[in-house]
Every structure is written in C-alpha cells, then in structure tokens.
Amino acid sequence: MAKLGVILGDQLNDDNSVLQALDPEKDCLVMGELGDELEYVSHHIQKIVLIFSAMRHFRKELSDSGWSVHYHRFDPDSSMRSFSDLVQAAVEKQDIDEIVVSWPGEHRVLEQIKAWEKQFGLPVTVLPDSRFICPLDDFEGWAKGRKQLRMEFFYREMRKKTGYLMDDGKPAGGDWNYDKANRKTWKGDPEPPAPMSFTPDEVVEGVVADLKGHVEGFGELEGFDWPVTRTQARRALTHFVKKALPNYGDFQDAMHVDEDYLFHARLSSSLNIGLLGVHEVCDAVEQAWRDDQAPINAVEGFIRQVIGWREYIRGIYWMEMPDYAERNSLNNTQSLPDWYWSGKTKMQCLKSTIEATRRNGYAHHIQRLMVTGNFALIFGVVPKEICDWYLAVYTDAYDWVELPNTLGMVMHADGSLLASKPYAASGKYIQRMSNYCSNCSYSVKDTVGDDACPLNALYWDFLIRHRDQFESNPRMRMMYSNVDRKDDDELKAIQNRADWIRDNVETV
Ligand code: DLZ
C-alpha cells in the first residue's frame, strides 16, 4: 500500500509539504495538465505555457530524485479533466491507502479535495501550504476581535516574527514604512535595466506545440520569457536585486508609455508557483541593504509586499471565502467593456496598460490598481466580471491573490474590510504619475465636452453616486469638500457626461 501525493500546478516548491510527508521509496505522486484548470477562466496563453512548462520541469526533477510520478500531459480529447479525475485514475491503477495534498490556492479546488474522502473511500490529509509563512490559524488569531484588519499592523507583527529589517527589536532605519519616499515620477532617468529574459527551452517549445490550436485565451505568446525552473527563477532574483532594486522604491508608482517594467521585479509569477520562496527573496533583498547596495525605502517597500501584503491577502481570502467572491457592496451593475480584452480604447492609459498585459501577461501594481482598476471602480463594473478578467490575464494570478486584491482593494466591494477608502482617481493622478496623458486623444484638463478625459467625469460621478457610503469617511473629507465647491449646473453637466460615457463606453 502506498500514499498518493497530489502536486497542484502552482505548488512546484521543492519544500512542498507533500514531499516532506511522503516517502519516495514507498509512495507516489500525481500531477496533471487538465482541461478544467485550463478553461475555468480564459487564461493568458503565457500563463498556461508557464504553468505547464514549470510542471514538466518539476516532474523531471522529481523523477530524477527518485519519486514515482503519474503525470498526465495535456490532451484535448482526454476525459481526464479535473484533479478528481486525476486522483481517480491513480487510485484505480495502484493500491493507495491515503491521499495527501497541500492546501490549495483556490476555494473551488478545496471543495473538490473535501469530496475525495467520500468519493474514493480513502482518508485525505490536507497539509499546510509551505509557499506561505503565516499559517492560516495564526492569521485568524491576529484578525479575531479586531474592528479593522489593517495590513500595516499585520505587517509589523510579521516583521517582529520574522526579524526582517529589525535591529534590536526596532524597525531598521527608524521607521516601519517608507512609502512616502516611493512616489516619484519617472522622466527617463535613471535608465531601467533590460528585463531578465529566458529563451524558451525545448520543454517550453514542447508545451507550445501541444497547445497549438487548442487554446483561445487572451494574450500573445511571442516574447514569452518567464523563468520556468528554480534555477532560472533564482537568476531572475539575482538580476532584480543587482540591477533594479536600488531604484525600485523611488519609482514604484511611476508609469511610462515606453516602459513596461521600469524597476519592477517580475518575480511574482515565480513566487506564486513555488519556484521562489518567501525567505530566499527577502533574505537577498535585505542583504542588499545591509551591504549598502540598495536604499531602505526600496528594500522595505519590497519586503512589505512579500511578508506583509501577500500573506495578509491570502489570510483574508481564506477567512472570508466563499461568500467574499459574491460581494458587491457598491451595488455595481455595469458590464466589463469589451476593450478590456481588445485594448481598443482611445484612453491612452488604458490602451497602454491593456496592450502591455496582452504582450507580457504582466502589468505592475499601479497599472493594475490605478489604471485598469480605477476605471472599473469609477465606471461601476460588476465585481465578478473584473475579478475574472484579472484572474485570466496575469501570469501570477490565482484566486487567493487576485480576489481580495481586485474585489477588496480595487473595487472596494467588500464593505471596507480590506481598504479604508476606495482608490478612486481622476485623470489628474494619471497625469502626475505617468506620461500617458501627453499621448492621449482626450484632454486631461477637461471634465465635460467630447474631448474631456472620461476619467474626470466618472470620478466626480462616482463620488456623487456614493455620497451616502463615503461622505463621513475622514479620509474622503477633502474629496467631498471639492464636490461641494461645484455648483448645480457643473454637477449636472458632469453627471450628463458620465451618463453618456456609460451609454457609449465601447466607443471611448
Ligand atoms: C492555472 C492552472 C492551469 C491553467 N492549469 C493547471 C493544470 O493543468 N494543472 C494544475 O495542476 N494546475 C493548473 N493551474 C493551476 C491551478 O489552477 C491551481 O493549482 C489551482 O489554482 C489551485 O491552487
């Protein structure tokens, strides 16, 4: 009798708890490229190629180190479509006395796993997911009894617990957070490093050949250069620390029409499938600061994303699911414009961001929050539609990370659980942080009129429509005092322009 370990496609970490719990001498593993996983949203083609390639490489590493792995390769005609089908085939083939899996990244997958005990008549053990450093029980313990679940306080606890950027029990450099230093605009200097690119190897080419004609997902494959092995991912980490980290903080929120990456790390796709671990990236980044190779604002900003935001978002996801996915606390009713998929809009900020997303399966956090996110928020898109878009188009997107970021942070649809105010902005913010407006068909200075930047009317209209929810929020007092400075005629003209945009959104 053997145990069956299930390795999910985003859990390719060599410290996967299944590998720790099982014995390669006696037990076996199962992995599969599955129709249901391929189709549950319309994934970017680069995301699929990345996952399948990394899975095939990982499978080889496992086999080379003595594991017996049942591996199901992509077959469009196969009836083996789900994780449950995969397990069923394995238990029919071999005498299995227990199924072991690491906690998945999506609630819908956990539901499948929970059914296995009854379905297969075997005990099922779900182990902690070692891609994260805050156990889910610890997160719930932290959250219990708090009125507001502010990331900043969770993050400080994580700093103390891990010791990252701590000197004698105090925050390194004197402050917990250096975000104020991280909002510079970028005007061409310093020059961003060339991104670390990995030429597709024979495994990637094999995946591409297998998928040809069978995937109609969003996005372009040309230019695929993601790390697909641990070795490559570590090289990408070293490249980031040496070349981009020193300027990462300063220009973290900057955007530029000619620069897809600026000083961003592009490590999230590797972290989120287990090719890199939390400790190895944070160790490398902190060491750069201790060696005087990177400033504290950059290093603190990066470490906050990894041990703070990433762990916090995951904690929220598992604490609030499944009903979190259904929330729509601003009662939005608008459909996602078709141009989110085609990029065919005259708004340069959205066009550039969507085109970069199509090209790269990537956009950086300010493009996600303040461009594609801000439009969806102030236009009033139904949260489920924009959440599915984010889940599909980014190579680093899985439900645990995408849902709270989009539904909570971007769309403010969770009743202020995650963010204390909505991140609504007019064209002025885009103008300040980027050069998009100087290349745009619309005038960012105007709010009404055919050539006025649509973000302006939608922003004021958003504030007017949601006055009841936000007027008493101290962080929005200034915004509402600006609304109150406008006379009735101006407000009426703004609302008319916003109504026109809603009726004609596919043409803007
Ligand atoms: C995203 C994805 C895709 C496209 N395909 C597969 C697959 O064929 N096999 C697999 O094991 N995982 C895949 N994944 C990642 C899964 O959706 C991921 O494991 C779940 O989101 C659960 O965490």
PDB file of N, CA and C in Angstrom, residues 443-474:
ATOM      1  N   SER A 443      -8.418  65.251 -23.463  1.00  0.00           N
ATOM      2  CA  SER A 443      -7.758  66.316 -22.706  1.00  0.00           C
ATOM      3  C   SER A 443      -7.959  66.076 -21.210  1.00  0.00           C
ATOM      4  N   VAL A 444      -6.847  65.885 -20.514  1.00  0.00           N
ATOM      5  CA  VAL A 444      -6.945  65.590 -19.072  1.00  0.00           C
ATOM      6  C   VAL A 444      -7.383  66.830 -18.285  1.00  0.00           C
ATOM      7  N   LYS A 445      -7.271  67.993 -18.906  1.00  0.00           N
ATOM      8  CA  LYS A 445      -7.640  69.224 -18.178  1.00  0.00           C
ATOM      9  C   LYS A 445      -9.160  69.395 -18.124  1.00  0.00           C
ATOM     10  N   ASP A 446      -9.860  68.707 -19.043  1.00  0.00           N
ATOM     11  CA  ASP A 446     -11.309  68.937 -19.130  1.00  0.00           C
ATOM     12  C   ASP A 446     -12.114  67.800 -18.510  1.00  0.00           C
ATOM     13  N   THR A 447     -13.277  68.194 -17.996  1.00  0.00           N
ATOM     14  CA  THR A 447     -14.167  67.211 -17.368  1.00  0.00           C
ATOM     15  C   THR A 447     -15.408  66.960 -18.225  1.00  0.00           C
ATOM     16  N   VAL A 448     -15.881  68.000 -18.883  1.00  0.00           N
ATOM     17  CA  VAL A 448     -17.036  67.811 -19.760  1.00  0.00           C
ATOM     18  C   VAL A 448     -16.677  68.239 -21.178  1.00  0.00           C
ATOM     19  N   GLY A 449     -17.483  67.755 -22.127  1.00  0.00           N
ATOM     20  CA  GLY A 449     -17.176  68.007 -23.543  1.00  0.00           C
ATOM     21  C   GLY A 449     -16.664  66.714 -24.163  1.00  0.00           C
ATOM     22  N   ASP A 450     -16.810  66.617 -25.491  1.00  0.00           N
ATOM     23  CA  ASP A 450     -16.485  65.354 -26.176  1.00  0.00           C
ATOM     24  C   ASP A 450     -15.035  64.920 -26.000  1.00  0.00           C
ATOM     25  N   ASP A 451     -14.121  65.904 -25.868  1.00  0.00           N
ATOM     26  CA  ASP A 451     -12.697  65.549 -25.773  1.00  0.00           C
ATOM     27  C   ASP A 451     -12.200  65.410 -24.336  1.00  0.00           C
ATOM     28  N   ALA A 452     -13.088  65.595 -23.381  1.00  0.00           N
ATOM     29  CA  ALA A 452     -12.636  65.555 -21.977  1.00  0.00           C
ATOM     30  C   ALA A 452     -12.264  64.135 -21.566  1.00  0.00           C
ATOM     31  N   CYS A 453     -11.216  64.019 -20.765  1.00  0.00           N
ATOM     32  CA  CYS A 453     -10.795  62.708 -20.255  1.00  0.00           C
ATOM     33  C   CYS A 453     -11.977  62.040 -19.535  1.00  0.00           C
ATOM     34  N   PRO A 454     -12.403  60.869 -19.983  1.00  0.00           N
ATOM     35  CA  PRO A 454     -13.562  60.220 -19.351  1.00  0.00           C
ATOM     36  C   PRO A 454     -13.370  59.947 -17.858  1.00  0.00           C
ATOM     37  N   LEU A 455     -12.113  59.805 -17.432  1.00  0.00           N
ATOM     38  CA  LEU A 455     -11.888  59.505 -16.012  1.00  0.00           C
ATOM     39  C   LEU A 455     -12.359  60.658 -15.121  1.00  0.00           C
ATOM     40  N   ASN A 456     -12.312  61.877 -15.662  1.00  0.00           N
ATOM     41  CA  ASN A 456     -12.660  63.025 -14.819  1.00  0.00           C
ATOM     42  C   ASN A 456     -14.142  63.023 -14.437  1.00  0.00           C
ATOM     43  N   ALA A 457     -15.021  62.931 -15.448  1.00  0.00           N
ATOM     44  CA  ALA A 457     -16.457  62.926 -15.127  1.00  0.00           C
ATOM     45  C   ALA A 457     -16.814  61.684 -14.307  1.00  0.00           C
ATOM     46  N   LEU A 458     -16.214  60.542 -14.672  1.00  0.00           N
ATOM     47  CA  LEU A 458     -16.553  59.311 -13.933  1.00  0.00           C
ATOM     48  C   LEU A 458     -16.121  59.410 -12.469  1.00  0.00           C
ATOM     49  N   TYR A 459     -15.008  60.081 -12.218  1.00  0.00           N
ATOM     50  CA  TYR A 459     -14.515  60.238 -10.842  1.00  0.00           C
ATOM     51  C   TYR A 459     -15.510  61.056 -10.000  1.00  0.00           C
ATOM     52  N   TRP A 460     -15.901  62.226 -10.526  1.00  0.00           N
ATOM     53  CA  TRP A 460     -16.829  63.061  -9.749  1.00  0.00           C
ATOM     54  C   TRP A 460     -18.181  62.355  -9.601  1.00  0.00           C
ATOM     55  N   ASP A 461     -18.584  61.706 -10.673  1.00  0.00           N
ATOM     56  CA  ASP A 461     -19.863  60.992 -10.645  1.00  0.00           C
ATOM     57  C   ASP A 461     -19.826  59.857  -9.617  1.00  0.00           C
ATOM     58  N   PHE A 462     -18.692  59.202  -9.500  1.00  0.00           N
ATOM     59  CA  PHE A 462     -18.529  58.131  -8.501  1.00  0.00           C
ATOM     60  C   PHE A 462     -18.738  58.698  -7.097  1.00  0.00           C
ATOM     61  N   LEU A 463     -18.096  59.856  -6.847  1.00  0.00           N
ATOM     62  CA  LEU A 463     -18.228  60.461  -5.511  1.00  0.00           C
ATOM     63  C   LEU A 463     -19.690  60.857  -5.245  1.00  0.00           C
ATOM     64  N   ILE A 464     -20.326  61.395  -6.278  1.00  0.00           N
ATOM     65  CA  ILE A 464     -21.724  61.826  -6.099  1.00  0.00           C
ATOM     66  C   ILE A 464     -22.625  60.605  -5.859  1.00  0.00           C
ATOM     67  N   ARG A 465     -22.437  59.570  -6.670  1.00  0.00           N
ATOM     68  CA  ARG A 465     -23.305  58.379  -6.558  1.00  0.00           C
ATOM     69  C   ARG A 465     -23.157  57.688  -5.209  1.00  0.00           C
ATOM     70  N   HIS A 466     -21.950  57.762  -4.641  1.00  0.00           N
ATOM     71  CA  HIS A 466     -21.702  57.002  -3.406  1.00  0.00           C
ATOM     72  C   HIS A 466     -21.557  57.902  -2.183  1.00  0.00           C
ATOM     73  N   ARG A 467     -22.162  59.066  -2.271  1.00  0.00           N
ATOM     74  CA  ARG A 467     -22.047  60.038  -1.180  1.00  0.00           C
ATOM     75  C   ARG A 467     -22.439  59.403   0.170  1.00  0.00           C
ATOM     76  N   ASP A 468     -23.538  58.659   0.173  1.00  0.00           N
ATOM     77  CA  ASP A 468     -24.028  58.079   1.442  1.00  0.00           C
ATOM     78  C   ASP A 468     -22.981  57.178   2.098  1.00  0.00           C
ATOM     79  N   GLN A 469     -22.293  56.383   1.261  1.00  0.00           N
ATOM     80  CA  GLN A 469     -21.306  55.450   1.832  1.00  0.00           C
ATOM     81  C   GLN A 469     -20.043  56.160   2.330  1.00  0.00           C
ATOM     82  N   PHE A 470     -19.616  57.228   1.630  1.00  0.00           N
ATOM     83  CA  PHE A 470     -18.258  57.727   1.880  1.00  0.00           C
ATOM     84  C   PHE A 470     -18.146  59.121   2.490  1.00  0.00           C
ATOM     85  N   GLU A 471     -19.248  59.849   2.514  1.00  0.00           N
ATOM     86  CA  GLU A 471     -19.162  61.249   2.920  1.00  0.00           C
ATOM     87  C   GLU A 471     -18.574  61.416   4.330  1.00  0.00           C
ATOM     88  N   SER A 472     -18.916  60.477   5.228  1.00  0.00           N
ATOM     89  CA  SER A 472     -18.448  60.660   6.608  1.00  0.00           C
ATOM     90  C   SER A 472     -17.070  60.038   6.850  1.00  0.00           C
ATOM     91  N   ASN A 473     -16.459  59.462   5.804  1.00  0.00           N
ATOM     92  CA  ASN A 473     -15.130  58.856   5.953  1.00  0.00           C
ATOM     93  C   ASN A 473     -14.088  59.974   6.059  1.00  0.00           C
ATOM     94  N   PRO A 474     -13.374  60.062   7.195  1.00  0.00           N
ATOM     95  CA  PRO A 474     -12.421  61.173   7.352  1.00  0.00           C
ATOM     96  C   PRO A 474     -11.386  61.232   6.234  1.00  0.00           C
TER      97      PRO A 474
END
